[in-house]
Amino acid sequence: MRDFNMIIDGQPVATDHHLSVVDPASGQPFATVPAAGSAHVDRAVAAARAAFPAWSRRPEAERQRLLHALADALEANMPELMELLTRETGKPLSGLNGIGAGMEVGGAIAWTRVTAGLKLPVEVIQDNDDARVEVHRKPLGVVGSITPWNWPLLIAIWHIMPALRAGNTVVIKPSELTPVATLRFVELANAILPPGVLNIVTGERDIGATIAAHPDINKIVFTGSTPTGRKIMQSASGNLKRLTLELGGNDAGIVLPDVDPKAVAQRLFGAAFHNNGQTCACLKRLYVPDSLYEELVAELARIARGTVVGNGLMSDTQLGPVQNRAQLNYVHELVEDARARGARILSGGQPQAGGGYFYPPTVIADAVDGMRVVDEEQFGPVLPVIRYTDLAEVVARANLNDNGLGGSVWSNDAARAAEVALQLECGTAWVNEHGAVQPDAPFGGIKQSGIGVEFGRYGLEEYTSIQTLKVMKR
Ligand code: NAD
């Protein structure tokens, strides 16, 4: 059992009470972390507030250099961070299509370096004989970051790096289910950053709520479920905190009739099942034309049955366990509901016996809109496949969902597919792939999937406020 400390004002902080962290491959605890109280949040916010003036005044080049040093630290500690991620999330070290703990740490390094290189130039609106008008981007102050359990380190990096790059200081609270890789990263980062610039507190939902309501925090960046996002929005209203909310998704993929089912099935499978479907922008509802339906579902089920499910620490594992017991039960409940309503379960469909939270990849044929597994975000290794005949009608059906994170269209005619993709109501639309994000392109949800975007210049600007400067010349 490994014990972790929080880091507040550059110092390790232990508590009397602890939370156990469970390895989902065994269902047994493997680490303990502090259970913070609200006084710890106050201390962390005070440290971040005290560190803000000096950090925000540092020359840009210096903050950029320190971000690169953080990327170096991630790189130097990659094997340890990967193992911690696999132990706490269950995701394989390598995984289906290489999407696993290695990719999570690799992504964290890449995002840190790209974010280090982003610029916030002064924009000149007017410069004539009358006046010069400039738009400056200023840091906001203290940023509170609250993260979920599916990609804990990568999402922490997505929050922390643009916040620091823009000159803010940070208090982060990771998910109580997956805090350890983030704790270790913040420990490493505090050997590089000045004290108070990056603080971490660990605790349950109440600690998240304390952060969301804290009067001395200026912005919350939250990634997690839509119901929690709503609560955070309410709590944040007390001092008009700025908000970036990256919330749930229920992404539709639409296959056009011109594709070869065998050629496209592997990529569709990867888009739906990587990380066991526990990615916000996984493909979660697949719409397939009548003409291809039976061949494509059979191919997806064949791939599912050939997928290696096991402990993520084993090198040949493609999919690990579901991250937690409650999620496993929820996923199975949705599958049982579909079964009871007449859907065909072509692969999987039952939790695996044994100690861990294993659920084999489950392809559901004859799913229809209105079934819970189609309408709700399953966030697990399950893909409902829905039949359609008319393209305009299926686009309308795909758009009926309250979520609006991502969507995709699959076709041999990329231009035609792009036209259809632009009709989808979502923050990112892909053609012939689904869920791929990159550090220089904005990503975020519309409708109930969130507010604001992350990544690139657009994402960086969310960690700033605008100051307009007008200098009269006459
Ligand atoms: P969750 O909302 O249950 O918890 C996320 C975090 O919020 C945890 O740290 C938790 O302790 C904290 N929290 C819970 N209640 C709170 C409250 N009242 N106030 C403040 N903080 C509170 O989400 P989860 O189950 O950890 O994550 C899964 C969800 O995250 C899925 O819906 C998924 O789609 C979504 N997600 C979205 C994105 C995206 O970019 N849009 C990315 C990853 C995950």
Short mmCIF file of C-alpha atoms and ligand atoms in Angstrom, two decimals:
data_model
loop_
_atom_site.label_atom_id
_atom_site.label_comp_id
_atom_site.label_asym_id
_atom_site.label_seq_id
_atom_site.Cartn_x
_atom_site.Cartn_y
_atom_site.Cartn_z
CA MET A 1 0.00 0.00 0.00
CA ARG A 2 1.51 3.32 -1.05
CA ASP A 3 0.55 6.52 0.84
CA PHE A 4 0.42 9.88 -0.91
CA ASN A 5 0.45 13.45 0.45
CA MET A 6 -1.25 16.56 -0.83
CA ILE A 7 0.97 19.48 -1.84
CA ILE A 8 0.01 22.93 -0.56
CA ASP A 9 2.35 25.93 -0.89
CA GLY A 10 5.13 23.63 -2.03
CA GLN A 11 4.92 21.44 1.09
CA PRO A 12 3.64 17.87 1.55
CA VAL A 13 0.49 17.82 3.69
CA ALA A 14 -0.90 14.71 5.38
CA THR A 15 -4.28 14.37 7.11
CA ASP A 16 -5.77 12.28 9.92
CA HIS A 17 -8.41 10.85 7.60
CA HIS A 18 -7.62 8.97 4.41
CA LEU A 19 -9.35 7.67 1.30
CA SER A 20 -8.51 4.28 -0.15
CA VAL A 21 -7.85 4.02 -3.87
CA VAL A 22 -9.06 0.77 -5.44
CA ASP A 23 -7.37 -1.10 -8.29
CA PRO A 24 -10.31 -2.00 -10.56
CA ALA A 25 -8.48 -5.06 -11.88
CA SER A 26 -8.67 -6.66 -8.42
CA GLY A 27 -11.35 -4.65 -6.62
CA GLN A 28 -8.79 -4.20 -3.79
CA PRO A 29 -7.25 -0.97 -2.40
CA PHE A 30 -3.65 -0.32 -3.40
CA ALA A 31 -3.02 3.23 -2.16
CA THR A 32 -4.28 5.79 0.34
CA VAL A 33 -4.58 9.54 -0.15
CA PRO A 34 -5.48 12.34 2.26
CA ALA A 35 -9.14 13.19 2.84
CA ALA A 36 -9.00 16.99 2.89
CA GLY A 37 -11.32 19.22 4.90
CA SER A 38 -12.48 22.68 3.91
CA ALA A 39 -9.59 24.21 5.94
CA HIS A 40 -7.15 22.52 3.53
CA VAL A 41 -8.97 24.11 0.60
CA ASP A 42 -8.67 27.50 2.31
CA ARG A 43 -4.93 26.98 2.82
CA ALA A 44 -4.42 25.92 -0.79
CA VAL A 45 -6.40 28.87 -2.15
CA ALA A 46 -4.51 31.28 0.13
CA ALA A 47 -1.18 29.86 -1.11
CA ALA A 48 -2.28 30.17 -4.74
CA ARG A 49 -3.50 33.73 -4.11
CA ALA A 50 -0.18 34.70 -2.50
CA ALA A 51 1.80 33.20 -5.38
CA PHE A 52 -0.29 34.88 -8.08
CA PRO A 53 1.28 38.41 -8.27
CA ALA A 54 4.85 37.19 -8.80
CA TRP A 55 3.83 34.33 -11.12
CA SER A 56 1.64 36.53 -13.31
CA ARG A 57 4.38 39.16 -13.62
CA ARG A 58 7.06 36.69 -14.72
CA PRO A 59 8.19 37.24 -18.30
CA GLU A 60 6.35 35.00 -20.77
CA ALA A 61 9.57 33.32 -21.82
CA GLU A 62 10.23 32.23 -18.25
CA ARG A 63 6.78 30.66 -17.83
CA GLN A 64 7.31 28.93 -21.17
CA ARG A 65 10.67 27.58 -20.01
CA LEU A 66 9.13 26.25 -16.79
CA LEU A 67 6.34 24.51 -18.73
CA HIS A 68 8.97 22.76 -20.84
CA ALA A 69 10.69 21.72 -17.59
CA LEU A 70 7.37 20.20 -16.46
CA ALA A 71 7.20 18.28 -19.74
CA ASP A 72 10.76 17.04 -19.10
CA ALA A 73 9.68 15.83 -15.64
CA LEU A 74 6.73 13.94 -17.15
CA GLU A 75 9.07 12.37 -19.67
CA ALA A 76 11.67 11.37 -17.07
CA ASN A 77 9.00 9.73 -14.87
CA MET A 78 6.90 8.17 -17.61
CA PRO A 79 7.13 4.49 -16.52
CA GLU A 80 6.09 5.28 -12.93
CA LEU A 81 3.21 7.54 -14.02
CA MET A 82 2.02 4.91 -16.50
CA GLU A 83 1.92 2.24 -13.84
CA LEU A 84 0.05 4.49 -11.41
CA LEU A 85 -2.50 5.26 -14.12
CA THR A 86 -2.99 1.60 -14.94
CA ARG A 87 -3.40 0.72 -11.26
CA GLU A 88 -5.97 3.45 -10.58
CA THR A 89 -7.96 3.53 -13.84
CA GLY A 90 -7.52 -0.07 -15.02
CA LYS A 91 -6.54 1.12 -18.52
CA PRO A 92 -3.84 -0.99 -20.17
CA LEU A 93 -0.28 0.26 -20.38
CA SER A 94 -0.58 0.02 -24.16
CA GLY A 95 -4.19 -0.89 -25.02
CA LEU A 96 -6.51 -1.12 -28.02
CA ASN A 97 -4.93 0.85 -30.91
CA GLY A 98 -2.21 2.03 -28.52
CA ILE A 99 -4.74 4.01 -26.46
CA GLY A 100 -3.72 3.40 -22.87
CA ALA A 101 -1.55 4.72 -20.05
CA GLY A 102 1.43 5.25 -22.37
CA MET A 103 -0.68 7.43 -24.61
CA GLU A 104 -2.03 9.29 -21.60
CA VAL A 105 1.44 10.27 -20.37
CA GLY A 106 2.66 10.83 -23.95
CA GLY A 107 -0.33 13.12 -24.54
CA ALA A 108 0.38 14.96 -21.29
CA ILE A 109 3.92 15.69 -22.51
CA ALA A 110 2.76 16.77 -25.98
CA TRP A 111 0.01 19.03 -24.62
CA THR A 112 2.41 20.64 -22.16
CA ARG A 113 4.94 21.46 -24.88
CA VAL A 114 2.38 22.79 -27.37
CA THR A 115 0.72 24.88 -24.64
CA ALA A 116 4.12 26.26 -23.63
CA GLY A 117 4.54 27.53 -27.19
CA LEU A 118 1.16 29.30 -27.44
CA LYS A 119 1.11 33.09 -27.61
CA LEU A 120 -1.31 35.73 -26.36
CA PRO A 121 -0.40 38.68 -28.59
CA VAL A 122 -1.69 42.18 -27.98
CA GLU A 123 -4.28 42.96 -30.64
CA VAL A 124 -4.33 46.45 -32.12
CA ILE A 125 -7.89 47.52 -32.97
CA GLN A 126 -7.10 51.08 -33.97
CA ASP A 127 -3.89 53.02 -34.50
CA ASN A 128 -4.37 56.41 -36.18
CA ASP A 129 -3.92 60.10 -35.49
CA ASP A 130 -6.79 60.05 -32.96
CA ALA A 131 -5.83 57.16 -30.71
CA ARG A 132 -4.33 53.72 -30.32
CA VAL A 133 -6.64 50.98 -29.04
CA GLU A 134 -5.14 47.71 -27.88
CA VAL A 135 -6.66 44.50 -26.50
CA HIS A 136 -4.60 42.80 -23.79
CA ARG A 137 -5.15 39.36 -22.31
CA LYS A 138 -4.70 39.25 -18.51
CA PRO A 139 -4.62 36.20 -16.22
CA LEU A 140 -7.68 35.76 -14.01
CA GLY A 141 -6.07 34.87 -10.66
CA VAL A 142 -6.65 31.54 -8.92
CA VAL A 143 -8.05 28.71 -11.06
CA GLY A 144 -9.84 25.77 -9.41
CA SER A 145 -9.57 22.55 -11.42
CA ILE A 146 -11.85 19.56 -10.81
CA THR A 147 -11.16 16.39 -12.81
CA PRO A 148 -12.89 13.03 -13.51
CA TRP A 149 -11.65 9.42 -13.38
CA ASN A 150 -11.36 8.41 -17.02
CA TRP A 151 -8.20 10.26 -18.18
CA PRO A 152 -7.11 11.73 -14.85
CA LEU A 153 -3.56 12.85 -15.66
CA LEU A 154 -4.21 14.05 -19.21
CA ILE A 155 -7.25 16.06 -18.17
CA ALA A 156 -5.31 17.54 -15.24
CA ILE A 157 -2.65 18.65 -17.73
CA TRP A 158 -5.35 20.09 -20.01
CA HIS A 159 -6.48 22.25 -17.08
CA ILE A 160 -3.18 23.11 -15.43
CA MET A 161 -0.96 24.00 -18.39
CA PRO A 162 -3.01 26.73 -20.07
CA ALA A 163 -3.87 28.16 -16.64
CA LEU A 164 -0.18 28.45 -15.71
CA ARG A 165 0.89 29.52 -19.20
CA ALA A 166 -1.51 32.48 -19.04
CA GLY A 167 -0.17 33.51 -15.62
CA ASN A 168 -2.76 32.04 -13.23
CA THR A 169 -2.09 29.88 -10.19
CA VAL A 170 -3.97 26.62 -9.59
CA VAL A 171 -5.68 24.48 -6.96
CA ILE A 172 -6.57 21.07 -8.39
CA LYS A 173 -8.88 18.41 -6.97
CA PRO A 174 -8.67 15.09 -8.80
CA SER A 175 -11.44 12.49 -8.74
CA GLU A 176 -11.49 10.59 -5.44
CA LEU A 177 -11.45 7.41 -7.56
CA THR A 178 -8.22 8.22 -9.45
CA PRO A 179 -6.06 10.75 -7.57
CA VAL A 180 -2.63 9.12 -7.49
CA ALA A 181 -0.97 9.90 -10.85
CA THR A 182 -2.08 13.52 -10.46
CA LEU A 183 -0.70 13.66 -6.88
CA ARG A 184 2.63 12.31 -8.09
CA PHE A 185 2.75 14.75 -11.00
CA VAL A 186 2.02 17.74 -8.73
CA GLU A 187 4.77 16.54 -6.39
CA LEU A 188 7.23 16.44 -9.32
CA ALA A 189 6.01 19.83 -10.55
CA ASN A 190 6.60 21.43 -7.18
CA ALA A 191 10.30 20.67 -7.48
CA ILE A 192 10.23 22.98 -10.53
CA LEU A 193 7.59 25.66 -9.84
CA PRO A 194 7.66 28.31 -7.10
CA PRO A 195 5.65 27.35 -3.97
CA GLY A 196 1.91 28.02 -4.19
CA VAL A 197 1.73 28.14 -7.99
CA LEU A 198 0.28 24.60 -8.24
CA ASN A 199 -1.50 23.07 -5.23
CA ILE A 200 -3.43 19.83 -4.89
CA VAL A 201 -6.13 18.78 -2.44
CA THR A 202 -7.73 15.34 -2.46
CA GLY A 203 -11.20 14.58 -1.22
CA GLU A 204 -14.70 13.61 -2.18
CA ARG A 205 -17.51 15.56 -3.78
CA ASP A 206 -17.87 17.97 -0.84
CA ILE A 207 -14.32 19.18 -1.45
CA GLY A 208 -15.18 19.80 -5.10
CA ALA A 209 -18.24 21.74 -3.96
CA THR A 210 -16.11 23.80 -1.54
CA ILE A 211 -13.77 24.72 -4.40
CA ALA A 212 -16.66 25.60 -6.72
CA ALA A 213 -18.11 27.97 -4.10
CA HIS A 214 -14.83 29.43 -2.79
CA PRO A 215 -14.95 33.24 -2.81
CA ASP A 216 -11.25 33.63 -3.58
CA ILE A 217 -11.19 31.42 -6.68
CA ASN A 218 -11.70 33.28 -9.96
CA LYS A 219 -12.37 30.48 -12.41
CA ILE A 220 -13.40 26.84 -12.36
CA VAL A 221 -12.37 24.45 -15.08
CA PHE A 222 -14.37 21.26 -14.65
CA THR A 223 -14.42 18.03 -16.61
CA GLY A 224 -17.03 15.51 -15.55
CA SER A 225 -20.70 14.69 -15.73
CA THR A 226 -23.44 17.09 -16.79
CA PRO A 227 -25.36 16.89 -13.46
CA THR A 228 -22.20 17.85 -11.54
CA GLY A 229 -21.52 20.62 -14.07
CA ARG A 230 -24.93 22.12 -13.31
CA LYS A 231 -24.21 22.10 -9.57
CA ILE A 232 -20.83 23.73 -10.12
CA MET A 233 -22.41 26.45 -12.23
CA GLN A 234 -24.78 27.24 -9.37
CA SER A 235 -22.06 27.22 -6.70
CA ALA A 236 -19.81 29.38 -8.88
CA SER A 237 -22.38 32.15 -9.15
CA GLY A 238 -21.52 33.63 -5.72
CA ASN A 239 -18.53 35.57 -7.07
CA LEU A 240 -19.28 35.24 -10.81
CA LYS A 241 -16.48 32.74 -11.45
CA ARG A 242 -15.49 32.21 -15.05
CA LEU A 243 -16.31 28.67 -16.14
CA THR A 244 -15.09 26.10 -18.57
CA LEU A 245 -17.32 23.02 -18.33
CA GLU A 246 -16.40 19.90 -20.31
CA LEU A 247 -19.32 17.59 -19.64
CA GLY A 248 -20.86 14.36 -20.79
CA GLY A 249 -21.33 13.28 -24.38
CA ASN A 250 -23.47 10.79 -26.25
CA ASP A 251 -21.78 11.01 -29.62
CA ALA A 252 -23.51 9.67 -32.71
CA GLY A 253 -21.68 8.16 -35.68
CA ILE A 254 -23.49 7.90 -39.01
CA VAL A 255 -22.32 5.42 -41.64
CA LEU A 256 -23.24 6.34 -45.23
CA PRO A 257 -24.31 3.54 -47.60
CA ASP A 258 -21.15 3.70 -49.77
CA VAL A 259 -18.69 2.22 -47.23
CA ASP A 260 -17.31 -1.32 -47.19
CA PRO A 261 -18.37 -2.70 -43.77
CA LYS A 262 -15.29 -4.90 -43.44
CA ALA A 263 -12.95 -2.01 -44.23
CA VAL A 264 -14.52 0.38 -41.73
CA ALA A 265 -15.46 -1.94 -38.84
CA GLN A 266 -12.07 -1.96 -37.12
CA ARG A 267 -11.91 1.82 -36.97
CA LEU A 268 -15.51 2.09 -35.76
CA PHE A 269 -14.75 -0.50 -33.09
CA GLY A 270 -11.70 1.44 -31.88
CA ALA A 271 -13.67 4.71 -31.81
CA ALA A 272 -16.34 3.12 -29.61
CA PHE A 273 -14.35 0.81 -27.35
CA HIS A 274 -10.94 2.37 -26.67
CA ASN A 275 -10.48 2.90 -22.93
CA ASN A 276 -13.58 0.69 -22.56
CA GLY A 277 -15.80 3.43 -23.96
CA GLN A 278 -14.90 5.58 -20.94
CA THR A 279 -13.92 8.62 -22.97
CA CYS A 280 -16.18 11.64 -23.20
CA ALA A 281 -15.94 11.71 -27.00
CA CYS A 282 -16.16 7.98 -27.69
CA LEU A 283 -18.57 6.89 -30.40
CA LYS A 284 -21.63 5.99 -28.29
CA ARG A 285 -24.48 5.48 -30.81
CA LEU A 286 -23.85 4.07 -34.27
CA TYR A 287 -26.41 4.63 -37.06
CA VAL A 288 -26.06 2.19 -39.98
CA PRO A 289 -28.08 2.01 -43.23
CA ASP A 290 -30.30 -1.04 -43.77
CA SER A 291 -28.22 -2.17 -46.74
CA LEU A 292 -25.06 -2.63 -44.62
CA TYR A 293 -26.61 -3.37 -41.25
CA GLU A 294 -26.27 -7.14 -40.78
CA GLU A 295 -22.79 -7.34 -42.28
CA LEU A 296 -21.47 -4.46 -40.17
CA VAL A 297 -22.91 -5.60 -36.83
CA ALA A 298 -21.59 -9.13 -37.46
CA GLU A 299 -18.12 -7.73 -38.17
CA LEU A 300 -18.17 -5.52 -35.05
CA ALA A 301 -19.22 -8.51 -32.92
CA ARG A 302 -16.45 -10.64 -34.44
CA ILE A 303 -13.86 -8.00 -33.52
CA ALA A 304 -15.36 -7.70 -30.02
CA ARG A 305 -15.09 -11.44 -29.39
CA GLY A 306 -11.42 -11.39 -30.47
CA THR A 307 -10.46 -8.52 -28.15
CA VAL A 308 -8.18 -9.36 -25.21
CA VAL A 309 -9.74 -8.16 -21.92
CA GLY A 310 -7.57 -8.42 -18.80
CA ASN A 311 -5.32 -6.78 -16.27
CA GLY A 312 -3.87 -3.62 -17.84
CA LEU A 313 -0.39 -4.41 -16.52
CA MET A 314 -0.17 -7.42 -18.89
CA SER A 315 1.43 -6.45 -22.20
CA ASP A 316 -1.13 -8.12 -24.51
CA THR A 317 -4.24 -6.62 -22.81
CA GLN A 318 -6.34 -4.47 -25.14
CA LEU A 319 -9.12 -3.52 -22.73
CA GLY A 320 -8.89 -3.46 -18.92
CA PRO A 321 -11.67 -3.43 -16.34
CA VAL A 322 -14.36 -0.78 -16.06
CA GLN A 323 -12.98 1.83 -13.65
CA ASN A 324 -15.43 1.35 -10.77
CA ARG A 325 -18.17 -0.93 -9.48
CA ALA A 326 -20.98 1.67 -9.77
CA GLN A 327 -20.14 2.27 -13.44
CA LEU A 328 -20.02 -1.48 -14.11
CA ASN A 329 -23.48 -1.91 -12.56
CA TYR A 330 -24.87 1.03 -14.56
CA VAL A 331 -23.49 -0.31 -17.84
CA HIS A 332 -24.98 -3.74 -17.16
CA GLU A 333 -28.34 -2.19 -16.24
CA LEU A 334 -28.45 -0.46 -19.65
CA VAL A 335 -27.58 -3.70 -21.44
CA GLU A 336 -30.29 -5.61 -19.55
CA ASP A 337 -32.82 -2.89 -20.37
CA ALA A 338 -31.96 -3.19 -24.09
CA ARG A 339 -32.17 -7.00 -23.91
CA ALA A 340 -35.59 -6.80 -22.24
CA ARG A 341 -36.81 -4.48 -25.01
CA GLY A 342 -35.87 -6.90 -27.76
CA ALA A 343 -32.34 -5.89 -28.74
CA ARG A 344 -29.88 -8.63 -29.75
CA ILE A 345 -26.70 -8.81 -27.67
CA LEU A 346 -24.15 -10.08 -30.21
CA SER A 347 -21.09 -10.15 -27.94
CA GLY A 348 -20.40 -9.75 -24.21
CA GLY A 349 -23.48 -8.73 -22.25
CA GLN A 350 -22.49 -10.10 -18.81
CA PRO A 351 -19.90 -9.00 -16.25
CA GLN A 352 -16.96 -11.41 -16.12
CA ALA A 353 -16.78 -13.57 -13.00
CA GLY A 354 -13.85 -12.90 -10.64
CA GLY A 355 -12.52 -10.10 -8.47
CA GLY A 356 -12.17 -7.14 -10.84
CA TYR A 357 -14.73 -4.99 -12.64
CA PHE A 358 -14.40 -6.68 -16.05
CA TYR A 359 -17.09 -6.39 -18.72
CA PRO A 360 -16.38 -7.74 -22.22
CA PRO A 361 -16.99 -5.48 -25.22
CA THR A 362 -20.70 -5.65 -25.98
CA VAL A 363 -22.22 -5.00 -29.40
CA ILE A 364 -25.99 -4.47 -29.35
CA ALA A 365 -27.96 -4.97 -32.58
CA ASP A 366 -31.57 -3.90 -33.17
CA ALA A 367 -31.11 -0.99 -30.77
CA VAL A 368 -33.58 1.85 -31.34
CA ASP A 369 -33.85 5.45 -30.26
CA GLY A 370 -35.79 5.55 -26.98
CA MET A 371 -33.86 2.66 -25.44
CA ARG A 372 -31.85 3.82 -22.43
CA VAL A 373 -28.59 2.50 -23.92
CA VAL A 374 -29.11 4.80 -26.92
CA ASP A 375 -30.50 7.87 -25.17
CA GLU A 376 -28.21 7.89 -22.13
CA GLU A 377 -24.41 8.15 -22.02
CA GLN A 378 -23.36 4.56 -21.26
CA PHE A 379 -19.68 5.44 -20.63
CA GLY A 380 -18.66 1.80 -20.83
CA PRO A 381 -17.72 -1.02 -23.24
CA VAL A 382 -21.09 -1.13 -25.01
CA LEU A 383 -22.11 0.02 -28.48
CA PRO A 384 -25.76 0.16 -29.57
CA VAL A 385 -26.15 -0.05 -33.36
CA ILE A 386 -29.29 1.54 -34.80
CA ARG A 387 -30.75 0.94 -38.26
CA TYR A 388 -31.79 3.75 -40.64
CA THR A 389 -33.13 4.17 -44.15
CA ASP A 390 -33.36 7.93 -44.74
CA LEU A 391 -30.26 10.12 -44.21
CA ALA A 392 -32.06 13.42 -43.49
CA GLU A 393 -34.23 11.69 -40.94
CA VAL A 394 -31.28 10.01 -39.21
CA VAL A 395 -29.41 13.32 -38.90
CA ALA A 396 -32.47 14.77 -37.18
CA ARG A 397 -32.62 11.73 -34.84
CA ALA A 398 -28.93 12.01 -34.01
CA ASN A 399 -29.47 15.67 -33.14
CA LEU A 400 -32.45 15.01 -30.86
CA ASN A 401 -30.11 14.09 -28.00
CA ASP A 402 -29.45 16.75 -25.34
CA ASN A 403 -25.70 16.19 -25.57
CA GLY A 404 -23.56 17.90 -28.19
CA LEU A 405 -19.93 16.94 -27.69
CA GLY A 406 -18.84 15.15 -30.87
CA GLY A 407 -20.20 13.30 -33.88
CA SER A 408 -18.91 11.54 -36.97
CA VAL A 409 -19.81 10.58 -40.52
CA TRP A 410 -18.22 7.63 -42.35
CA SER A 411 -18.05 7.48 -46.14
CA ASN A 412 -15.75 7.01 -49.13
CA ASP A 413 -16.90 10.44 -50.33
CA ALA A 414 -15.20 12.79 -47.86
CA ALA A 415 -16.77 15.96 -49.28
CA ARG A 416 -20.29 14.53 -49.05
CA ALA A 417 -19.56 13.27 -45.53
CA ALA A 418 -18.26 16.70 -44.46
CA GLU A 419 -21.55 18.27 -45.64
CA VAL A 420 -23.47 15.85 -43.44
CA ALA A 421 -21.03 16.31 -40.54
CA LEU A 422 -21.65 20.06 -40.56
CA GLN A 423 -25.36 19.34 -39.93
CA LEU A 424 -24.56 17.56 -36.65
CA GLU A 425 -25.22 19.61 -33.51
CA CYS A 426 -21.91 19.10 -31.69
CA GLY A 427 -18.66 20.86 -30.82
CA THR A 428 -16.45 18.63 -32.98
CA ALA A 429 -17.49 16.69 -36.08
CA TRP A 430 -15.17 14.10 -37.60
CA VAL A 431 -15.16 12.42 -41.01
CA ASN A 432 -13.88 8.82 -41.04
CA GLU A 433 -12.64 8.95 -37.47
CA HIS A 434 -14.11 9.76 -34.08
CA GLY A 435 -12.77 11.21 -30.86
CA ALA A 436 -9.27 12.23 -31.92
CA VAL A 437 -8.24 15.51 -30.33
CA GLN A 438 -5.10 17.57 -30.81
CA PRO A 439 -3.43 20.29 -28.72
CA ASP A 440 -3.79 23.07 -31.31
CA ALA A 441 -7.48 22.61 -32.29
CA PRO A 442 -10.34 23.75 -30.03
CA PHE A 443 -12.45 21.06 -28.38
CA GLY A 444 -15.61 21.52 -26.33
CA GLY A 445 -19.28 20.70 -26.13
CA ILE A 446 -22.47 22.52 -27.04
CA LYS A 447 -25.98 21.98 -25.62
CA GLN A 448 -25.73 19.98 -22.36
CA SER A 449 -22.13 18.90 -23.11
CA GLY A 450 -20.58 22.04 -21.75
CA ILE A 451 -19.51 25.63 -22.00
CA GLY A 452 -16.30 26.87 -23.57
CA VAL A 453 -13.44 25.09 -25.28
CA GLU A 454 -10.01 23.75 -24.43
CA PHE A 455 -6.76 23.59 -26.44
CA GLY A 456 -4.89 25.94 -28.71
CA ARG A 457 -5.28 29.70 -28.69
CA TYR A 458 -9.05 29.53 -28.16
CA GLY A 459 -8.58 27.34 -25.10
CA LEU A 460 -5.80 29.51 -23.69
CA GLU A 461 -7.93 32.64 -23.98
CA GLU A 462 -10.45 31.08 -21.55
CA TYR A 463 -7.86 31.52 -18.79
CA THR A 464 -7.72 35.27 -19.37
CA SER A 465 -9.87 38.36 -19.21
CA ILE A 466 -9.69 41.14 -21.75
CA GLN A 467 -8.39 44.57 -20.91
CA THR A 468 -8.89 47.22 -23.55
CA LEU A 469 -6.35 50.05 -23.50
CA LYS A 470 -7.14 53.29 -25.29
CA VAL A 471 -4.39 55.91 -25.56
CA MET A 472 -5.51 59.26 -26.97
CA LYS A 473 -3.16 60.94 -29.39
CA ARG A 474 -4.79 64.34 -29.61
P1 NAD B 1 -18.41 13.36 -11.87
O1 NAD B 1 -19.16 14.55 -12.31
O2 NAD B 1 -19.11 12.36 -11.03
O3 NAD B 1 -17.12 13.77 -11.02
C1 NAD B 1 -16.10 14.59 -11.56
C2 NAD B 1 -15.42 15.35 -10.45
O4 NAD B 1 -16.35 16.25 -9.84
C3 NAD B 1 -14.84 14.51 -9.31
O5 NAD B 1 -13.59 15.06 -8.96
C4 NAD B 1 -15.87 14.70 -8.20
O6 NAD B 1 -15.33 14.56 -6.90
C5 NAD B 1 -16.29 16.13 -8.43
N1 NAD B 1 -17.61 16.48 -7.90
C6 NAD B 1 -18.68 15.67 -7.70
N2 NAD B 1 -19.73 16.38 -7.21
C7 NAD B 1 -19.32 17.66 -7.14
C8 NAD B 1 -19.94 18.88 -6.77
N3 NAD B 1 -21.23 18.92 -6.36
N4 NAD B 1 -19.24 20.04 -6.84
C9 NAD B 1 -17.96 20.02 -7.26
N5 NAD B 1 -17.30 18.90 -7.62
C10 NAD B 1 -17.96 17.73 -7.57
O7 NAD B 1 -17.84 12.71 -13.22
P2 NAD B 1 -17.03 11.34 -13.39
O8 NAD B 1 -18.00 10.22 -13.19
O9 NAD B 1 -15.77 11.39 -12.62
O10 NAD B 1 -16.63 11.41 -14.94
C11 NAD B 1 -17.39 10.87 -15.96
C12 NAD B 1 -18.09 11.97 -16.73
O11 NAD B 1 -17.14 12.92 -17.20
C13 NAD B 1 -18.80 11.47 -17.99
O12 NAD B 1 -20.06 12.06 -18.09
C14 NAD B 1 -17.91 11.96 -19.12
O13 NAD B 1 -18.56 12.12 -20.35
C15 NAD B 1 -17.41 13.25 -18.57
N6 NAD B 1 -16.19 13.67 -19.25
C16 NAD B 1 -16.25 14.74 -20.10
C17 NAD B 1 -15.12 15.14 -20.82
C18 NAD B 1 -15.18 16.31 -21.76
O14 NAD B 1 -14.13 16.77 -22.17
N7 NAD B 1 -16.33 16.80 -22.13
C19 NAD B 1 -13.92 14.46 -20.64
C20 NAD B 1 -13.89 13.37 -19.77
C21 NAD B 1 -15.04 13.00 -19.06
#
